[in-house]
Tab-separated table of C-alpha atoms and ligand atoms in Angstrom:
chain	number	residue	atom	x	y	z
D	1	UNK	CA	85.182	14.800	172.759
D	2	UNK	CA	88.957	14.942	173.267
D	3	UNK	CA	91.337	12.699	171.333
D	4	UNK	CA	92.596	9.614	173.222
D	5	UNK	CA	96.294	10.277	173.955
D	6	UNK	CA	97.567	12.924	176.358
D	7	UNK	CA	100.969	13.952	177.688
D	8	UNK	CA	101.573	14.137	181.438
D	9	UNK	CA	104.983	14.882	182.971
D	10	UNK	CA	107.070	13.295	180.247
D	11	UNK	CA	104.779	10.352	179.411
D	12	UNK	CA	102.204	9.853	176.679
D	13	UNK	CA	99.236	7.922	178.042
D	14	UNK	CA	95.472	7.422	177.590
D	15	UNK	CA	93.711	10.649	178.630
D	16	UNK	CA	91.077	8.628	180.452
D	17	UNK	CA	93.725	7.146	182.744
D	18	UNK	CA	95.759	10.314	183.407
D	19	UNK	CA	95.871	11.337	187.090
D	20	UNK	CA	97.311	14.254	189.077
D	21	UNK	CA	97.432	14.784	192.842
D	22	UNK	CA	94.537	16.629	194.545
D	23	UNK	CA	97.323	18.555	196.304
D	24	UNK	CA	98.437	20.014	192.965
D	25	UNK	CA	98.308	23.785	193.317
D	26	UNK	CA	96.253	24.006	190.119
D	27	UNK	CA	93.477	22.152	191.982
D	28	UNK	CA	93.851	24.099	195.243
D	29	UNK	CA	94.668	27.612	193.963
D	30	UNK	CA	94.321	27.627	190.127
D	31	UNK	CA	98.086	28.218	190.388
D	32	UNK	CA	98.745	27.382	186.740
D	33	UNK	CA	98.937	28.799	183.223
D	34	UNK	CA	97.934	27.348	179.865
D	35	UNK	CA	97.884	27.665	176.087
D	36	UNK	CA	95.509	26.548	173.354
D	37	UNK	CA	96.774	26.262	169.796
D	38	UNK	CA	95.399	24.910	166.556
D	39	UNK	CA	97.070	22.289	164.400
D	40	UNK	CA	96.283	22.338	160.682
D	41	UNK	CA	97.243	19.313	158.566
D	42	UNK	CA	99.442	18.050	161.397
D	43	UNK	CA	101.317	21.379	161.753
D	44	UNK	CA	100.977	23.461	164.957
D	45	UNK	CA	99.939	26.998	163.945
D	46	UNK	CA	101.850	30.019	165.351
D	47	UNK	CA	103.682	27.652	167.698
D	48	UNK	CA	106.455	30.138	168.478
D	49	UNK	CA	103.952	32.849	169.436
D	50	UNK	CA	102.031	30.445	171.682
D	51	UNK	CA	105.226	29.246	173.383
D	52	UNK	CA	106.460	32.835	173.801
D	53	UNK	CA	103.162	33.691	175.465
D	54	UNK	CA	103.378	30.553	177.645
D	55	UNK	CA	106.814	31.686	178.794
D	56	UNK	CA	105.476	35.213	179.420
D	57	UNK	CA	102.711	33.727	181.595
D	58	UNK	CA	105.187	31.473	183.447
D	59	UNK	CA	107.596	34.350	184.093
D	60	UNK	CA	104.737	36.533	185.353
D	61	UNK	CA	103.924	33.953	188.053
D	62	UNK	CA	107.552	33.041	188.776
D	63	UNK	CA	107.622	29.487	187.391
D	64	UNK	CA	110.805	28.569	185.528
D	65	UNK	CA	109.934	27.152	182.075
D	66	UNK	CA	110.121	23.359	182.509
D	67	UNK	CA	110.830	22.820	178.782
D	68	UNK	CA	112.481	24.778	175.971
D	69	UNK	CA	110.563	25.777	172.837
D	70	UNK	CA	112.200	22.882	170.989
D	71	UNK	CA	111.135	20.423	173.697
D	72	UNK	CA	107.566	21.774	173.678
D	73	UNK	CA	107.568	21.426	169.894
D	74	UNK	CA	108.484	17.745	170.341
D	75	UNK	CA	105.684	17.255	172.860
D	76	UNK	CA	103.237	18.806	170.386
D	77	UNK	CA	104.535	16.685	167.514
D	78	UNK	CA	104.248	13.555	169.701
D	79	UNK	CA	100.638	14.367	170.579
D	80	UNK	CA	99.697	15.136	166.981
D	81	UNK	CA	101.255	11.942	165.701
D	82	UNK	CA	99.782	9.706	168.440
D	83	UNK	CA	96.329	11.178	167.863
D	84	UNK	CA	96.291	10.527	164.133
D	85	UNK	CA	97.512	13.859	162.688
D	86	UNK	CA	95.300	16.160	160.614
D	87	UNK	CA	93.434	19.113	162.151
D	88	UNK	CA	93.113	19.354	165.928
D	89	UNK	CA	93.791	21.759	168.741
D	90	UNK	CA	96.194	21.287	171.623
D	91	UNK	CA	95.727	22.351	175.232
D	92	UNK	CA	98.943	22.766	177.246
D	93	UNK	CA	98.959	23.447	180.985
D	94	UNK	CA	101.817	24.022	183.417
D	95	UNK	CA	101.043	24.119	187.129
D	96	UNK	CA	103.308	25.074	189.994
D	97	UNK	CA	103.141	21.441	191.140
D	98	UNK	CA	102.104	19.720	194.341
D	99	UNK	CA	103.481	19.956	197.858
D	100	UNK	CA	102.418	17.799	200.826
D	101	UNK	CA	100.196	20.501	202.268
D	102	UNK	CA	98.592	23.776	201.237
D	103	UNK	CA	100.483	27.027	201.616
D	104	UNK	CA	99.599	30.247	199.805
D	105	UNK	CA	103.306	31.144	199.710
D	106	UNK	CA	104.746	28.211	197.839
D	107	UNK	CA	107.972	26.370	198.650
D	108	UNK	CA	110.592	27.022	195.982
D	109	UNK	CA	111.507	23.417	195.168
D	110	UNK	CA	108.279	22.223	193.517
D	111	UNK	CA	108.370	20.272	190.269
D	112	UNK	CA	105.860	21.808	187.812
D	113	UNK	CA	103.109	19.542	186.490
D	114	UNK	CA	103.026	19.484	182.681
D	115	UNK	CA	99.869	18.345	180.958
D	116	UNK	CA	98.761	18.492	177.337
D	117	UNK	CA	95.990	16.903	175.330
D	118	UNK	CA	94.346	17.212	171.928
D	119	UNK	CA	90.798	17.751	170.671
D	120	UNK	CA	89.287	17.601	167.189
D	121	UNK	CA	89.139	20.903	165.314
D	122	UNK	CA	86.178	21.518	163.026
D	123	UNK	CA	85.959	24.062	160.210
D	124	UNK	CA	83.693	27.071	160.726
D	125	UNK	CA	80.179	25.748	160.066
D	126	UNK	CA	78.469	27.201	156.973
D	127	UNK	CA	75.682	28.493	159.206
D	128	UNK	CA	78.127	30.779	161.060
D	129	UNK	CA	79.720	31.992	157.813
D	130	UNK	CA	76.233	32.773	156.570
D	131	UNK	CA	74.715	34.344	159.683
D	132	UNK	CA	77.483	35.100	162.200
D	133	UNK	CA	76.990	34.772	165.943
D	134	UNK	CA	75.281	36.787	168.668
D	135	UNK	CA	77.107	38.458	171.561
D	136	UNK	CA	76.019	40.256	174.692
D	137	UNK	CA	77.886	42.979	176.563
D	138	UNK	CA	78.794	42.618	180.242
D	139	UNK	CA	80.945	44.382	182.797
D	140	UNK	CA	84.488	42.991	182.925
D	141	UNK	CA	84.634	41.413	186.377
D	142	UNK	CA	88.072	39.772	185.982
D	143	UNK	CA	91.320	40.391	187.870
D	144	UNK	CA	93.971	43.001	187.035
D	145	UNK	CA	96.492	40.738	185.168
D	146	UNK	CA	94.526	39.475	182.191
D	147	UNK	CA	97.709	39.359	180.097
D	148	UNK	CA	98.628	36.180	182.038
D	149	UNK	CA	96.887	33.166	180.514
D	150	UNK	CA	95.996	31.749	183.918
D	151	UNK	CA	93.694	28.790	184.566
D	152	UNK	CA	92.045	31.013	187.162
D	153	UNK	CA	89.063	31.524	184.841
D	154	UNK	CA	86.067	31.720	187.171
D	155	UNK	CA	84.963	35.184	186.005
D	156	UNK	CA	85.431	34.166	182.330
D	157	UNK	CA	83.429	30.990	182.930
D	158	UNK	CA	80.536	32.870	184.569
D	159	UNK	CA	80.507	35.517	181.817
D	160	UNK	CA	80.534	32.908	179.031
D	161	UNK	CA	77.714	31.006	180.723
D	162	UNK	CA	75.711	34.251	180.967
D	163	UNK	CA	76.145	34.727	177.207
D	164	UNK	CA	75.324	31.136	176.300
D	165	UNK	CA	72.258	31.059	178.549
D	166	UNK	CA	70.783	33.936	176.505
D	167	UNK	CA	71.504	32.122	173.225
D	168	UNK	CA	74.662	34.190	172.491
D	169	UNK	CA	78.126	32.895	171.709
D	170	UNK	CA	80.224	35.406	173.599
D	171	UNK	CA	80.201	38.082	176.316
D	172	UNK	CA	81.995	41.222	175.097
D	173	UNK	CA	83.430	42.946	178.136
D	174	UNK	CA	83.405	46.612	179.119
D	175	UNK	CA	85.418	48.382	181.765
D	176	UNK	CA	84.518	51.969	182.653
D	177	UNK	CA	82.760	52.403	179.324
D	178	UNK	CA	85.655	50.992	177.267
D	179	UNK	CA	85.985	47.676	175.419
D	180	UNK	CA	88.454	45.175	176.847
D	181	UNK	CA	87.906	41.794	175.078
D	182	UNK	CA	85.576	38.788	175.006
D	183	UNK	CA	85.423	36.182	177.783
D	184	UNK	CA	87.637	33.944	175.613
D	185	UNK	CA	88.260	36.018	172.472
D	186	UNK	CA	89.900	39.186	171.186
D	187	UNK	CA	87.361	41.717	169.881
D	188	UNK	CA	88.013	43.577	166.622
D	189	UNK	CA	85.754	46.522	165.757
D	190	UNK	CA	85.499	47.738	162.148
D	191	UNK	CA	84.879	51.451	161.817
D	192	UNK	CA	85.288	53.602	158.725
D	193	UNK	CA	86.868	50.584	157.022
D	194	UNK	CA	89.593	50.324	159.710
D	195	UNK	CA	90.133	47.448	162.143
D	196	UNK	CA	90.334	48.756	165.722
D	197	UNK	CA	91.474	46.603	168.660
D	198	UNK	CA	92.341	47.860	172.153
D	199	UNK	CA	96.117	48.029	172.726
D	200	UNK	CA	97.757	45.112	174.516
D	201	UNK	CA	98.144	45.845	178.228
D	202	UNK	CA	97.515	44.108	181.565
D	203	UNK	CA	93.775	44.507	180.777
D	204	UNK	CA	93.638	41.931	177.963
D	205	UNK	CA	95.320	38.773	176.733
D	206	UNK	CA	97.732	39.424	173.851
D	207	UNK	CA	95.861	37.295	171.310
D	208	UNK	CA	97.836	35.226	168.827
D	209	UNK	CA	94.943	35.374	166.353
D	210	UNK	CA	94.993	39.154	166.697
D	211	UNK	CA	98.585	39.187	165.488
D	212	UNK	CA	97.593	37.043	162.483
D	213	UNK	CA	94.756	39.479	161.709
D	214	UNK	CA	97.195	42.414	161.927
D	215	UNK	CA	99.645	40.776	159.513
D	216	UNK	CA	96.984	39.646	157.043
D	217	UNK	CA	95.191	43.009	157.131
D	218	UNK	CA	98.468	44.779	156.338
D	219	UNK	CA	99.077	42.341	153.470
D	220	UNK	CA	95.641	42.884	151.892
D	221	UNK	CA	95.605	46.642	152.448
D	222	UNK	CA	93.112	46.911	155.305
D	223	UNK	CA	94.109	49.624	157.792
D	224	UNK	CA	94.515	48.235	161.315
D	225	UNK	CA	95.010	50.208	164.519
D	226	UNK	CA	95.651	49.387	168.190
D	227	UNK	CA	93.371	51.946	169.754
D	228	UNK	CA	90.981	52.325	172.694
D	229	UNK	CA	87.363	51.555	171.712
D	230	UNK	CA	84.452	53.110	173.602
D	231	UNK	CA	81.132	51.402	174.268
D	232	UNK	CA	79.476	53.866	171.838
D	233	UNK	CA	82.004	52.938	169.110
D	234	UNK	CA	81.417	49.247	169.777
D	235	UNK	CA	77.654	49.726	169.460
D	236	UNK	CA	77.943	51.721	166.216
D	237	UNK	CA	80.523	49.408	164.574
D	238	UNK	CA	80.104	48.445	160.899
D	239	UNK	CA	81.392	44.979	161.778
D	240	UNK	CA	82.579	43.183	164.922
D	241	UNK	CA	84.852	40.132	164.799
D	242	UNK	CA	85.972	37.720	167.503
D	243	UNK	CA	89.497	36.328	167.130
D	244	UNK	CA	90.603	33.149	168.900
D	245	UNK	CA	92.822	30.198	168.170
D	246	UNK	CA	90.281	27.424	167.796
D	247	UNK	CA	88.131	29.313	165.274
D	248	UNK	CA	90.249	32.050	163.687
D	249	UNK	CA	87.959	35.027	163.047
D	250	UNK	CA	84.212	34.905	163.689
D	251	UNK	CA	81.699	37.614	162.719
D	252	UNK	CA	79.367	39.000	165.415
D	253	UNK	CA	76.110	39.987	163.743
D	254	UNK	CA	73.930	40.728	166.790
D	255	UNK	CA	74.963	42.646	169.894
D	256	UNK	CA	72.565	42.708	172.836
D	257	UNK	CA	69.789	41.664	170.440
D	258	UNK	CA	70.447	44.478	167.897
D	259	UNK	CA	71.947	43.936	164.428
D	260	UNK	CA	75.610	44.823	163.924
D	261	UNK	CA	75.880	46.704	160.585
D	262	UNK	CA	73.673	44.911	158.069
D	263	UNK	CA	73.078	42.049	160.513
D	264	UNK	CA	75.068	39.708	158.234
D	265	UNK	CA	78.833	38.966	158.124
D	266	UNK	CA	80.278	42.049	156.409
D	267	UNK	CA	82.517	42.504	153.351
D	268	UNK	CA	85.638	43.110	155.450
D	269	UNK	CA	85.028	39.864	157.305
D	270	UNK	CA	84.774	37.996	153.994
D	271	UNK	CA	88.175	39.394	152.973
D	272	UNK	CA	89.999	38.590	156.214
D	273	UNK	CA	88.414	35.141	156.407
D	274	UNK	CA	89.581	34.304	152.867
D	275	UNK	CA	93.073	35.643	153.664
D	276	UNK	CA	93.150	33.509	156.816
D	277	UNK	CA	92.254	30.314	154.947
D	278	UNK	CA	94.861	30.862	152.259
D	279	UNK	CA	97.508	31.722	154.902
D	280	UNK	CA	96.854	28.393	156.675
D	281	UNK	CA	97.124	26.636	153.331
D	282	UNK	CA	100.417	28.394	152.473
D	283	UNK	CA	101.993	27.285	155.767
D	284	UNK	CA	101.178	23.596	155.425
D	285	UNK	CA	104.575	22.228	154.473
D	286	UNK	CA	106.720	24.750	156.405
D	287	UNK	CA	108.465	24.017	159.762
D	288	UNK	CA	106.235	24.680	162.792
D	289	UNK	CA	108.905	26.475	164.840
B	301	PLP	C1	90.454	36.075	177.437
B	301	PLP	C2	90.944	35.741	176.064
B	301	PLP	N1	91.224	36.733	175.214
B	301	PLP	C3	91.657	36.489	173.958
B	301	PLP	C4	91.821	35.190	173.505
B	301	PLP	C5	92.319	34.948	172.101
B	301	PLP	O1	93.645	34.517	172.121
B	301	PLP	P1	94.225	33.607	170.933
B	301	PLP	O2	93.898	34.339	169.673
B	301	PLP	O3	95.673	33.545	171.202
B	301	PLP	O4	93.524	32.305	171.023
B	301	PLP	C6	91.566	34.128	174.370
B	301	PLP	C7	91.774	32.742	173.898
B	301	PLP	O5	91.428	31.796	174.512
B	301	PLP	C8	91.112	34.404	175.677
B	301	PLP	O6	90.850	33.400	176.539
């Protein structure tokens, strides 16, 4: 259940009363981009990286950023404060706006719609830390610009539903026999004690959690490499982790019904998870931006 107060075009208001036009291009064309970021102890986590990626997505679809990083930071702070502080995650969406009509080629004078709201953020349940989650593999049926965090998520939605309907948490996606990412997560594959993740490109979203994993791994002496991962390497991995903002790092312990490694969250996962928790703790009283 979301938290009660949202932000819409400069105003804070009850989420249940917020309204946008059905002519908004997000409704008609999914002509919009978004971000999701966690807030720990009232402090937005990796805010700069999320806002940089938002601006990358906006530039890629030719929308001028409606707010600066400092203004977005104020919007986030306003939402956190009005929703009671503590741990939560924020969803931010910018659409191209509404015109009186529907034209694929948009007029250039539209005012972007800005929307943000908050949801509660729970710690990783003990059950997941103990047993991990299941994933399935599926062909990556998405478009060719997955580096843009677009609300055009129909393929992701169908793939996630396919996973969930078989009792799995995530669909890990393959393209011509190579790993891309999960339907809503970055996939890390542990092989020979090294963390392998496919290089950032148009084929995957540049994950903010991935960059945290890279920094923490370097700090605790775990080798990490941006490298192509084949289906065979995925299937023979010692460990597989999913990285995403609302959960940090999650261990995959079953892939297509078969155990990954020992079938339990592995020793490398335990190390990165501990490093992640202490990193969040260290940041608590530092500025968000
Ligand atoms: C397709 C996809 N890949 C990767 C990620 C992970 O990105 P981040 O770690 O920035 O949440 C997400 C997050 O929602 C995603 O939707």
